[in-house]
Coordinates of C-alpha atoms and ligand atoms in Angstrom, one line a residue:
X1 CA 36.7 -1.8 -9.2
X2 CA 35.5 0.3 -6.0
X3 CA 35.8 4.1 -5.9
X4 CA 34.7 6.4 -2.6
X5 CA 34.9 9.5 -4.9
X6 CA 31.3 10.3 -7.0
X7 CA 31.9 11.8 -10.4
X8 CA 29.4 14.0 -12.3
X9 CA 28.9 16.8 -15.1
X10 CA 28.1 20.3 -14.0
X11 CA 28.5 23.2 -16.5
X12 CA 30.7 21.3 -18.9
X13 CA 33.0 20.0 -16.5
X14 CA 33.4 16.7 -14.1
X15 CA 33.2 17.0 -10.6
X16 CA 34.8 15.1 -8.3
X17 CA 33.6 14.6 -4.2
X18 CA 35.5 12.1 -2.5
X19 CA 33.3 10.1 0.2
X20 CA 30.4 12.8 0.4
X21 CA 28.0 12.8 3.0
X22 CA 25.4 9.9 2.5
X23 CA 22.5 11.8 4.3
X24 CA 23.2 14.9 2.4
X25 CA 20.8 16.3 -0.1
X26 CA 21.4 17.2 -3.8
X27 CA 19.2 20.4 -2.9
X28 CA 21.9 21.5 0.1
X29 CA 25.0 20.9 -2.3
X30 CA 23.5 23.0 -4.4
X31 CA 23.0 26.1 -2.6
X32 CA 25.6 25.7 0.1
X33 CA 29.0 24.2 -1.8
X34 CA 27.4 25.7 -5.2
X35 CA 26.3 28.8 -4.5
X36 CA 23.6 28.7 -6.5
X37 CA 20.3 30.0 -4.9
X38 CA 17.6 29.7 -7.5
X39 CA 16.5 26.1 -6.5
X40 CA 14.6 26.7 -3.4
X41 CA 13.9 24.6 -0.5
X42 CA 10.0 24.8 -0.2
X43 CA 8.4 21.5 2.2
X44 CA 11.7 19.4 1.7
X45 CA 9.4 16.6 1.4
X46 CA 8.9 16.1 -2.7
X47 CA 5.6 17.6 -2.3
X48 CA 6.0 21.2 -3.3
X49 CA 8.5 21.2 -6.6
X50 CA 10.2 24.1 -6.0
X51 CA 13.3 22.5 -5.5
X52 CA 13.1 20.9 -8.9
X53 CA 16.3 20.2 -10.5
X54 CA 17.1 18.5 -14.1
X55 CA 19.2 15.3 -14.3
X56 CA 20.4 13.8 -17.8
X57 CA 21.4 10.4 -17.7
X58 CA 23.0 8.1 -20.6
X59 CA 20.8 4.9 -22.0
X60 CA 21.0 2.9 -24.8
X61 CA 24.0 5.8 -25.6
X62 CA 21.1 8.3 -25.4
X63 CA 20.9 11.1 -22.9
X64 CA 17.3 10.8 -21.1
X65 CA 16.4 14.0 -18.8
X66 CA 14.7 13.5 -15.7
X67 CA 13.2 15.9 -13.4
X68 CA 14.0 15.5 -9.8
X69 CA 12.9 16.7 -6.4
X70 CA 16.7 17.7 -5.5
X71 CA 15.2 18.0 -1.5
X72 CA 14.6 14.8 -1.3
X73 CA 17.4 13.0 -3.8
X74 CA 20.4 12.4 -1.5
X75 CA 24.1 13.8 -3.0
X76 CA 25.5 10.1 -3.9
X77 CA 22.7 9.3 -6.1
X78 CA 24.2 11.8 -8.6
X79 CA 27.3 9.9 -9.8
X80 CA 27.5 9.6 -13.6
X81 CA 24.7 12.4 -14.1
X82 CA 24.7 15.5 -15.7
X83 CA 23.4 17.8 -13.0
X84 CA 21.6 20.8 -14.6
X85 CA 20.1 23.7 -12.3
X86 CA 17.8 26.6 -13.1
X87 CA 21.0 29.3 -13.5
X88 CA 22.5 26.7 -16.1
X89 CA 19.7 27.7 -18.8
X90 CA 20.6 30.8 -19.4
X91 CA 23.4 31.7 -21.9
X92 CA 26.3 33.5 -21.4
X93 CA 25.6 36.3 -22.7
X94 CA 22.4 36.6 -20.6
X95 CA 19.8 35.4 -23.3
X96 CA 16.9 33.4 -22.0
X97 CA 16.2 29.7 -23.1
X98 CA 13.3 29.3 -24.9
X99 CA 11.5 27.9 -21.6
X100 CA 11.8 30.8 -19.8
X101 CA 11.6 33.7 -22.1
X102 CA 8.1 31.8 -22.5
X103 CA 7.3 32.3 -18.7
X104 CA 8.2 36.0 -19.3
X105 CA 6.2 36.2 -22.2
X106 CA 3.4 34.9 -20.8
X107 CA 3.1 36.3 -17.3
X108 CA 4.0 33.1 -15.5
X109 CA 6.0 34.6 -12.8
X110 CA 4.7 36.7 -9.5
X111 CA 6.4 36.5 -6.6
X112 CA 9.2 34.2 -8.1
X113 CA 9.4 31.8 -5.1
X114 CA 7.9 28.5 -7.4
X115 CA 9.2 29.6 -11.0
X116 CA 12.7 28.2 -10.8
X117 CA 11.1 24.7 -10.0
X118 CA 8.5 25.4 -13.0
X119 CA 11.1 26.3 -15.3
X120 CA 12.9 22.9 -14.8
X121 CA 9.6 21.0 -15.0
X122 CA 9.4 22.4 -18.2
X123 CA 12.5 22.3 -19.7
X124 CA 12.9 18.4 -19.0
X125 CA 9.4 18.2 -21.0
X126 CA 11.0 20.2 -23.8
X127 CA 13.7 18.1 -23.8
X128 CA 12.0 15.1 -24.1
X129 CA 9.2 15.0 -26.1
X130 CA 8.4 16.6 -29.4
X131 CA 5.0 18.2 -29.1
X132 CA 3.5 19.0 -26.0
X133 CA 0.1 18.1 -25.8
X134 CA -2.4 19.4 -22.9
X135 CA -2.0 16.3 -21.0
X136 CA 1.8 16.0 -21.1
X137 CA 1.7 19.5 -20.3
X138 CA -0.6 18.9 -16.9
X139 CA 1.4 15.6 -16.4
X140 CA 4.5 17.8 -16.5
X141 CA 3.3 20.8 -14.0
X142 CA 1.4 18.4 -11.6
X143 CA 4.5 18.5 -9.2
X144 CA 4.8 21.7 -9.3
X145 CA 2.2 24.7 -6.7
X146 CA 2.3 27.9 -7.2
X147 CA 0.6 30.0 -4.7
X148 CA -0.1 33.3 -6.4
X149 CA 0.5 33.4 -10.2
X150 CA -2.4 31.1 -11.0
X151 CA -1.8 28.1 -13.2
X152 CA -3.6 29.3 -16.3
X153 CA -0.4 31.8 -17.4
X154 CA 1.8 28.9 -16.7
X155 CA 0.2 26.4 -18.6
X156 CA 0.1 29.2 -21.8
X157 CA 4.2 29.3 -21.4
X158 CA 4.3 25.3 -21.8
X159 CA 1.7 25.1 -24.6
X160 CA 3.8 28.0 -26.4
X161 CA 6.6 26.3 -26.5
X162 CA 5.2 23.7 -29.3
X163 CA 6.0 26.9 -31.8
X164 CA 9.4 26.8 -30.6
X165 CA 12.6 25.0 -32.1
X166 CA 13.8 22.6 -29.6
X167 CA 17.3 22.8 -31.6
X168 CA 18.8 24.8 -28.3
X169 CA 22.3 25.4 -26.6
X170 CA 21.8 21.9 -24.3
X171 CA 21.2 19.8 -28.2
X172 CA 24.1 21.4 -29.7
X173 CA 26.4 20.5 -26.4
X174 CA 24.7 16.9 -26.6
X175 CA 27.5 15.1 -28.0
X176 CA 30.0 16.3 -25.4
X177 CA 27.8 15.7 -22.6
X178 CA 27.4 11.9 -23.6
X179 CA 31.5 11.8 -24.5
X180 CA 32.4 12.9 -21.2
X181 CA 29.2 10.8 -19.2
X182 CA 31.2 7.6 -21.0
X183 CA 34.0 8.3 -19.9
X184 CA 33.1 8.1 -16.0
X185 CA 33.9 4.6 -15.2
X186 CA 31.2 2.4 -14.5
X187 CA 32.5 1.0 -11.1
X188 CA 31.2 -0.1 -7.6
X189 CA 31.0 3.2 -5.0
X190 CA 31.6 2.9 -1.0
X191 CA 31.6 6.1 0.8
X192 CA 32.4 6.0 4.1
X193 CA 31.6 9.6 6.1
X194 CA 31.8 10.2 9.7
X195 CA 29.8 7.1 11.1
X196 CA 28.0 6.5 7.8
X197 CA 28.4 4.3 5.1
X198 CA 26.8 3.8 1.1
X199 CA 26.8 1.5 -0.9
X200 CA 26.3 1.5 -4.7
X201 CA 27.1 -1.8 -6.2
X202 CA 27.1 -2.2 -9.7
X203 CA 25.8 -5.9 -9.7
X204 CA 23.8 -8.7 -7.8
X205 CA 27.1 -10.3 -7.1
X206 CA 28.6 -7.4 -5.5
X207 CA 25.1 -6.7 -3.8
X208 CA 25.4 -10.0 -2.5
X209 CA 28.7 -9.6 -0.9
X210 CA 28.5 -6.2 0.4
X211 CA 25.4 -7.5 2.3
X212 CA 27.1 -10.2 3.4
X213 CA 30.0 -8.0 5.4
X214 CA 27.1 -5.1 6.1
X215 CA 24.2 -5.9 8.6
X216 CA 22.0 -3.0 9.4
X217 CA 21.8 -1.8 6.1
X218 CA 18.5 0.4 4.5
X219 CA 18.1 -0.4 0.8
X220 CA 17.5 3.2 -0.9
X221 CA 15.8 2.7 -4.6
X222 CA 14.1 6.1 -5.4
X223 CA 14.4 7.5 -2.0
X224 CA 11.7 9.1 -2.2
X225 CA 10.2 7.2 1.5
X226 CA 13.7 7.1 2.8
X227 CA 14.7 10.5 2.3
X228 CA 12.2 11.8 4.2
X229 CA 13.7 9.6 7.6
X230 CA 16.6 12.6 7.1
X231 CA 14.5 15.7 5.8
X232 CA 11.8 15.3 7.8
X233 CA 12.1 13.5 11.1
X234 CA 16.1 14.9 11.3
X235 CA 17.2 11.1 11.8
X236 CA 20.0 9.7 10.9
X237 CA 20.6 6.6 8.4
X238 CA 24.1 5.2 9.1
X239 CA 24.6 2.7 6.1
X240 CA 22.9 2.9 2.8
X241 CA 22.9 0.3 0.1
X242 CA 21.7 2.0 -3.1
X243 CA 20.0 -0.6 -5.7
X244 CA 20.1 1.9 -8.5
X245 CA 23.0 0.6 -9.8
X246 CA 22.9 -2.7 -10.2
X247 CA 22.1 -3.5 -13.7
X248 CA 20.4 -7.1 -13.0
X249 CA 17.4 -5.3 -10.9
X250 CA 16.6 -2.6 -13.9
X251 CA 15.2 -5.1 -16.6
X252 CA 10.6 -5.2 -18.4
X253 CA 10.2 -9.1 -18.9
X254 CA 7.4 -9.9 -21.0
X255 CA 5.7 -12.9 -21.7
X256 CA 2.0 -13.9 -23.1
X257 CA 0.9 -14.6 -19.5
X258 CA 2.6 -12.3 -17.4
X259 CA 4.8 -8.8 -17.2
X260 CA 7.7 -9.0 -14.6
X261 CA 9.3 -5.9 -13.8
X262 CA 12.8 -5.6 -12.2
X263 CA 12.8 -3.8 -8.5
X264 CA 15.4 -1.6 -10.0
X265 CA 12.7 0.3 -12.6
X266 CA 11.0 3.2 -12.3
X267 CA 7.6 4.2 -11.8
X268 CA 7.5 6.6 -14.9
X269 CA 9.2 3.4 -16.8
X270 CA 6.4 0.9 -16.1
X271 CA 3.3 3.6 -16.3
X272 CA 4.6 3.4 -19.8
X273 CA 5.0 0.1 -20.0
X274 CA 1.6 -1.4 -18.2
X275 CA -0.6 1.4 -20.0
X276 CA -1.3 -1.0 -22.6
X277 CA -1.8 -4.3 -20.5
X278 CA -4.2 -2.2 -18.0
X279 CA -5.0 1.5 -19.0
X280 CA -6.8 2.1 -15.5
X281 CA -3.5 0.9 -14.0
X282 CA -1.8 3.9 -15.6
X283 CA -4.6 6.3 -14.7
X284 CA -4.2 5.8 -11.2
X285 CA -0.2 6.0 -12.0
X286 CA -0.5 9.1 -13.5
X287 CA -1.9 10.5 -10.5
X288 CA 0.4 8.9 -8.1
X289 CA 3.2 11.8 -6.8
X290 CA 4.2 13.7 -9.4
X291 CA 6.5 13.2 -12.5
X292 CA 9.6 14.0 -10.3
X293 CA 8.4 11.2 -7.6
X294 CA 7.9 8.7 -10.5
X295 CA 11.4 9.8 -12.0
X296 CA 12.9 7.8 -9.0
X297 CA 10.5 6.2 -7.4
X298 CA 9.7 2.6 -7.6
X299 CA 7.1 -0.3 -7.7
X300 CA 9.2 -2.2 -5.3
X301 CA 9.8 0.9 -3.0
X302 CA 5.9 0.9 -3.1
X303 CA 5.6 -2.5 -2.3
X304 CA 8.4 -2.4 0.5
X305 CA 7.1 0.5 2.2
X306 CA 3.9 -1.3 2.4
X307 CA 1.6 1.7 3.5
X308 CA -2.1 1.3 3.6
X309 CA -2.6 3.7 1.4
X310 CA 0.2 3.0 -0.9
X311 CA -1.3 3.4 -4.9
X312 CA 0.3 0.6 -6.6
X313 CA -0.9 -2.0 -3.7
X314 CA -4.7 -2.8 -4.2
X315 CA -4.3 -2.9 -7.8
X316 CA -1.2 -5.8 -7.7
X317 CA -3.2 -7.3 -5.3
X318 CA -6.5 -7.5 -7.1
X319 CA -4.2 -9.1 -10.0
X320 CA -2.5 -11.7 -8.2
X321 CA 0.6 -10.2 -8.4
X322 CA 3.5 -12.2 -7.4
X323 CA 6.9 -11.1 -6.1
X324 CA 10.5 -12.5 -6.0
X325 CA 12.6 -11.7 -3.2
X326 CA 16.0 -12.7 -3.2
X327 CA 17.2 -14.2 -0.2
X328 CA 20.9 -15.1 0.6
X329 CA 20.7 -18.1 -0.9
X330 CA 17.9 -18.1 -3.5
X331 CA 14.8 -16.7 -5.3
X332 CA 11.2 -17.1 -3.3
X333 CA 8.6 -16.4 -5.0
X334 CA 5.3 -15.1 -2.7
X335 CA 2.1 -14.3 -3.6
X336 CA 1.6 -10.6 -2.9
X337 CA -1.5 -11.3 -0.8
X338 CA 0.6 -12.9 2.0
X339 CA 3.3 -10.2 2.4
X340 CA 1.9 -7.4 4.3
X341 CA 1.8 -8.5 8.0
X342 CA 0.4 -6.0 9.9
X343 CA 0.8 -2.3 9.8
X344 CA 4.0 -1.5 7.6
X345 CA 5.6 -4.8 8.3
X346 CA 5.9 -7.6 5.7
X347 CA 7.4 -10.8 5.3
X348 CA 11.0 -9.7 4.3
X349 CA 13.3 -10.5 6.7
X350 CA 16.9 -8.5 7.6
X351 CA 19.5 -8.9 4.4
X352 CA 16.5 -9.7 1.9
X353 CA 15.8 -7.5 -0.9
X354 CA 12.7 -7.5 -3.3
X355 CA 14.1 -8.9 -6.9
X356 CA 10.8 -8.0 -8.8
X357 CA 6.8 -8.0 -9.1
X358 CA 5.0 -10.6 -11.6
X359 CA 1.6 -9.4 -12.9
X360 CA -0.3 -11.9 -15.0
X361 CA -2.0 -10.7 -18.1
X362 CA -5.5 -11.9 -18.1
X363 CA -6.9 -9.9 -21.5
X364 CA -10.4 -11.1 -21.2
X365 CA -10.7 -9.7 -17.3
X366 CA -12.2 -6.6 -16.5
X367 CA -10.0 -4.4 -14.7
X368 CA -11.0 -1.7 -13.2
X369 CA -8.8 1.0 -10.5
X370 CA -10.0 4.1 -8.6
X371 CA -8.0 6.6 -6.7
X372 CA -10.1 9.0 -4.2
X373 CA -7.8 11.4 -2.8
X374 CA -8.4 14.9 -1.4
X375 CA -6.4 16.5 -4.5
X376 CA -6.5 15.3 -7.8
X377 CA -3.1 15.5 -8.4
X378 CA 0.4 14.7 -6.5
X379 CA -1.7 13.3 -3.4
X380 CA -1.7 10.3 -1.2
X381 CA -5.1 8.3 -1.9
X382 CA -7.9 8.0 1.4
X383 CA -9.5 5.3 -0.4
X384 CA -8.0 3.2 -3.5
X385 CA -9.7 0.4 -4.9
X386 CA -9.3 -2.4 -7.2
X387 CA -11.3 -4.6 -9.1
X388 CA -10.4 -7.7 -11.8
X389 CA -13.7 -9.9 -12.8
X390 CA -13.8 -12.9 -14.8
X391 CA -17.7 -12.7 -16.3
X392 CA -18.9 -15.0 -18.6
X393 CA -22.6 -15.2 -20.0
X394 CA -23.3 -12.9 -17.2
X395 CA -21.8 -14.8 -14.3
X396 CA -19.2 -13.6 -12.1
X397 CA -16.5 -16.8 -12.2
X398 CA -13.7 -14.8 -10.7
X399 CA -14.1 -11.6 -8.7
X400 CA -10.9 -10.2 -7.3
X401 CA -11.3 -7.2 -5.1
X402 CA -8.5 -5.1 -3.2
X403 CA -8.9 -2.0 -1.0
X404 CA -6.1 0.6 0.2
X405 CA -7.2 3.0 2.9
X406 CA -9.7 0.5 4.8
X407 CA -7.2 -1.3 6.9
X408 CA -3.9 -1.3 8.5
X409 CA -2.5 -3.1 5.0
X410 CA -3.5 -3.3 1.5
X411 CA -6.1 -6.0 1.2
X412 CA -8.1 -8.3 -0.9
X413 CA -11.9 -8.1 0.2
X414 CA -12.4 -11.4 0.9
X415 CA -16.1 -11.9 1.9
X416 CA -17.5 -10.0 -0.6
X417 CA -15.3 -12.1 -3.4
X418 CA -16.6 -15.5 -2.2
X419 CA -20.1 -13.9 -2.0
X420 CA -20.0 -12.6 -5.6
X421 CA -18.4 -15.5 -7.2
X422 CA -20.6 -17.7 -9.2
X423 CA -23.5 -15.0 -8.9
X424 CA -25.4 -13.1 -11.8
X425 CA -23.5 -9.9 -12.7
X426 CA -26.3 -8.1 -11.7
X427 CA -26.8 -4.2 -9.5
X428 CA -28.9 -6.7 -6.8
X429 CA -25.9 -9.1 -6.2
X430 CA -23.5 -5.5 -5.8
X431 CA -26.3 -4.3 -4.1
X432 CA -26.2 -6.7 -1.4
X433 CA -22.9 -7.6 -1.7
X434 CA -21.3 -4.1 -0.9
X435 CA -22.9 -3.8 2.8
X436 CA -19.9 -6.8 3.2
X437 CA -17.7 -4.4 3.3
X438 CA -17.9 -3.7 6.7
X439 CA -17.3 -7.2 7.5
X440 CA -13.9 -7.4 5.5
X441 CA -12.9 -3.9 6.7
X442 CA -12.3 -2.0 9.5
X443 CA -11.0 1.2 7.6
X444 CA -8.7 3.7 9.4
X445 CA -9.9 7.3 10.4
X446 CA -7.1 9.8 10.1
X447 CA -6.8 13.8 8.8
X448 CA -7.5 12.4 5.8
X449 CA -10.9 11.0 6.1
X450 CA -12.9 9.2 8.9
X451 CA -13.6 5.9 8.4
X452 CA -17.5 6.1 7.9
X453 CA -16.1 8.4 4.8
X454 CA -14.1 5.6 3.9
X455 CA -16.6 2.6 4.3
X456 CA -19.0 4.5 2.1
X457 CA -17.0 5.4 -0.3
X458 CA -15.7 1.8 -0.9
X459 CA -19.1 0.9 -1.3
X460 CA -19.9 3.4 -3.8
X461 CA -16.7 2.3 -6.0
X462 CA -18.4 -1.1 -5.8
X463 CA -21.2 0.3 -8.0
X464 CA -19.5 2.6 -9.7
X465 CA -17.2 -0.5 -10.9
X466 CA -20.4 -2.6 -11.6
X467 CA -22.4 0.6 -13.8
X468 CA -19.2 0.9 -15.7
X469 CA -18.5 -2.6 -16.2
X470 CA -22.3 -3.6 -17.5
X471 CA -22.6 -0.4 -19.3
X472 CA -19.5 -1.4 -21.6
X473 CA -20.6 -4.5 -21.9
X474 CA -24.0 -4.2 -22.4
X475 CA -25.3 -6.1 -19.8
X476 CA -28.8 -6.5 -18.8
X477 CA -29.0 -4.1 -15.2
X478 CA -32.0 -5.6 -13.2
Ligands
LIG501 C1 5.7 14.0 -2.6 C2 5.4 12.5 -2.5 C3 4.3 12.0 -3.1 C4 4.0 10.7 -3.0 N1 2.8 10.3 -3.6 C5 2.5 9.0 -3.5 C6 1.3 8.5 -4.1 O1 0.6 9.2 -4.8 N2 1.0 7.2 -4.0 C7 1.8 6.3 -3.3 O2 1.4 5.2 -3.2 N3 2.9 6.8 -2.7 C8 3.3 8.0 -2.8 N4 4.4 8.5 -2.2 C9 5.2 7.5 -1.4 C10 6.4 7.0 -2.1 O3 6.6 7.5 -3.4 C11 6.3 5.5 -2.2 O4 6.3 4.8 -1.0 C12 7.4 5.0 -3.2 O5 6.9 4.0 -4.0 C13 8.7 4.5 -2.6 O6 9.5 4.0 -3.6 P1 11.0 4.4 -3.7 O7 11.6 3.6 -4.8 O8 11.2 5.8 -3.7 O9 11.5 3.7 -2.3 P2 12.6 4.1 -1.2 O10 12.2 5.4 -0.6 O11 13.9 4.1 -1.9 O12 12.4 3.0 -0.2 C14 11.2 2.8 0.5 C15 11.4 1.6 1.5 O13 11.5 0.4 0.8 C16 12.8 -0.2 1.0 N5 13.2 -0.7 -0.3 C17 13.2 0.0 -1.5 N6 13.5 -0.9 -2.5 C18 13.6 -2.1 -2.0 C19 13.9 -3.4 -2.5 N7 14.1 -3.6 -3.8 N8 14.0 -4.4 -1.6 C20 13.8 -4.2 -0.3 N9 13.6 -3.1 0.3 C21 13.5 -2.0 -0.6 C22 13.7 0.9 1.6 O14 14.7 0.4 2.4 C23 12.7 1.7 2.4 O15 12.4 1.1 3.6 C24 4.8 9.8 -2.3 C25 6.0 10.3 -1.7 C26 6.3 11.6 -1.8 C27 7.5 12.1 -1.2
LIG502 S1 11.3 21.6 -1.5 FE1 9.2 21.0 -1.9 S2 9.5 19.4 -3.4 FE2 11.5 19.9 -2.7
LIG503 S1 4.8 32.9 -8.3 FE1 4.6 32.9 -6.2 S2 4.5 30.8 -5.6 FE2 4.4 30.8 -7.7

């Protein structure tokens, strides 16, 4: 079944748009065909929050709430959601949910401009956890700036509202929400507007064929790379083929050796899911974006987009990641060290679509991930780096090394690997090994940081990794 009309819940009620506009944001049907002003429109690149909206969406039966950056989440995306916007909190009768009459009560407001984007941070927290510890609360607000009210009142508002019954107006109205979600079809959309076309197919064999008919198509998974080819650089994207849909892309496989992980899931999904395989992996995840980027956002995007400086990149790398890209015909697997071609270009060619990433489990590894950036939080990284070590008896049989930051692509370090391997685990071989760096790297020199910055910071996250490693383990350091 096809359908060119998106359907979802706003205020208790289905909407209905007939072939929207692809390129159109969530953020300007708000505000323009809405009318509802309190979402603002701050850098319209996902950076800033204040255009945060709330979106619930059924699994399992269950309604999940996801906070969104509505500025850079384009208006199709929205079918079969409950859309829920900062006036919606409020009751009727004018009384504040428990969310904001916290902000109120504890000062979290000045000039107003950020607090709408705050509130709906929050209130996606409140609705889905239970207790709100300090670090779900900074994981929460870490999307959202504020220029003049200070984050210190804010983050008093959030930690108040673990005295606060989370029994409000949006639980009692749960049931109906999920009753009416069910009832929107599950079908295959096609919008055709003006000169543009998207495509939401609801499975790999529709995928398939729609690709067949469609050349020229951009794949959109979180959209939050794409987006910014409309919001930012005012282009244009004629056809659109959203994966978000199809069920077969959105599946955790797990296995004694490895952890597979569907192109269709999201960032915030597998920081939860890799956190206990490699806790350094979801360190550096927690700091990648913000909660709303990770909401949508996936591995696979990561991986597509293939920036030097893309998070997720040295760390697969340094694991010997793998990835499966379907092809018209069949699977190919490819090791993840020979995908990146050159700056932003990979081995995928036209029609193509990444299937998933493999990351082998190797428990007795070290692995270790570090993430220098200029903010701590919701910022790109200068220089990431990677490390995974085989060390037995205090010898280095397998040292796997990956870099973001120091090249035109992700990269393994290969010098310094073959150098290392089969050496003592000791600060002399890192010692000497780390002035290799400039041999396996020509780093690049932007606003972020030069590239002397970056060549000796990679070397210093060589010895940091080493210190770390032989203080856990108790390693003689000579
Ligand atoms: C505010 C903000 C903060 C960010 N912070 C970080 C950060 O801290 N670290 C970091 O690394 N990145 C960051 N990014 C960049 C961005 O989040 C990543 O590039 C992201 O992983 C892209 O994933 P996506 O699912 O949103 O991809 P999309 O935007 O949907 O797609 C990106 C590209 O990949 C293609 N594509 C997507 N999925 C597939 C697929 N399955 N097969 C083939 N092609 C595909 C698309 O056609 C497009 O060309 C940030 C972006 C923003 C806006
Ligand atoms: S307007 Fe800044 S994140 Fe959307
Ligand atoms: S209150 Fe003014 S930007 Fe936050």
């Amino acid at each position: 079944m096809v359908s060119n009309t998106i359907q979802f819940i706003y205020q208790n009620k289905i909407v209905k748009l007939k072939n929207p506009d692809p390129n159109r944001t969530i953020l300007d049907f708000i505000r323009s065909d809405l009318k509802q002003k309190g979402t603002k429109e701050g850098c319209a690149e996902g950076g800033c929050g204040a255009c945060t909206v709330v979106i619930g969406e059924l699994k399992n039966r269950k309604l999940i709430y996801k906070s969104i950056n509505s500025c850079i989440s384009f208006l199709p995306t929205i079918d079969k959601k409950h859309l829920i916007v900062i006036e919606n909190l409020s009751l009727k009768n004018g009384k504040l949910h428990p969310v904001q009459e916290a902000m109120v009560k504890f000062h979290g407001s000045q000039c107003g401009f950020c607090t709408p984007g705050f509130v709906m941070s929050m209130f996606a927290m409140y609705k889905n956890f239970s207790k709100f510890s300090d670090e779900t609360i900074d994981e929460t607000l870490s999307g959202n700036l504020c220029r003049c009210t200070g984050y210190r009142p804010i983050i008093d508002a959030a930690k108040s509202l673990n005295l606060k019954n989370t029994n409000d107006y949006f639980k009692k109205n749960e049931k109906k929400i999920i009753k009416m979600l069910s009832k929107i079809k599950d079908r295959d959309i096609e919008i055709c507007f003006d000169n543009k076309k998207y495509f939401a197919p609801k499975s790999l064999k529709n995928l398939k064929r729609i690709l067949k008919k469609n050349s020229n198509t951009k794949f959109l998974s979180g959209g939050t790379d794409l987006s910014l080819e409309v919001t930012k650089q005012r282009g244009e994207i004629e056809k659109i083929i959203s994966l978000n849909s199809v069920k077969e892309l959105k599946f955790i496989k797990k296995t004694r050796k490895f952890i597979e992980i569907g192109s269709g899931v999201s960032l915030y999904e597998f920081q939860n899911v890799i956190k206990s395989y490699y806790p350094d992996f979801y360190n550096i995840l927690k700091r990648y974006g913000s909660v709303q980027i990770r909401n949508v956002g996936t591995l696979a995007g990561n991986i597509v987009t293939a920036s030097p400086i893309g998070d997720s990149l040295p760390l697969l790398l340094s694991l010997d990641s793998r990835i499966k890209i379907q092809t018209s015909k069949s699977i190919k697997i490819v090791p993840l060290s020979e995908f990146f071609l050159s700056y932003r270009k990979t081995k995928l060619k036209k029609g193509e679509f990444l299937y998933s990433v493999e990351i082998p489990i190797n428990k007795q590894n070290h692995f270790r991930a570090y993430k220098i950036s200029r903010r701590f939080d919701d910022d790109i990284s200068s220089v990431c780096a990677s490390f995974n070590f085989l060390i037995k008896k205090n010898i280095i049989l397998k040292a796997k090394i990956a870099y973001g930051g120091m090249s035109e692509i992700p990269k393994r370090a290969s010098k310094i690997e073959k150098a290392l391997t089969n050496s003592v685990f000791s600060e002399d071989t890192f010692y000497k090994a780390k002035n290799l760096i400039d041999d396996d790297f020509s780093p690049i020199d932007d606003m972020r940081a030069s590239k002397d910055y970056r060549a000796d910071v990679a070397k210093n996250l060589m010895m940091k990794f080493f210190y770390e490693v032989s203080s856990k383990k108790n390693l003689r350091v000579n």
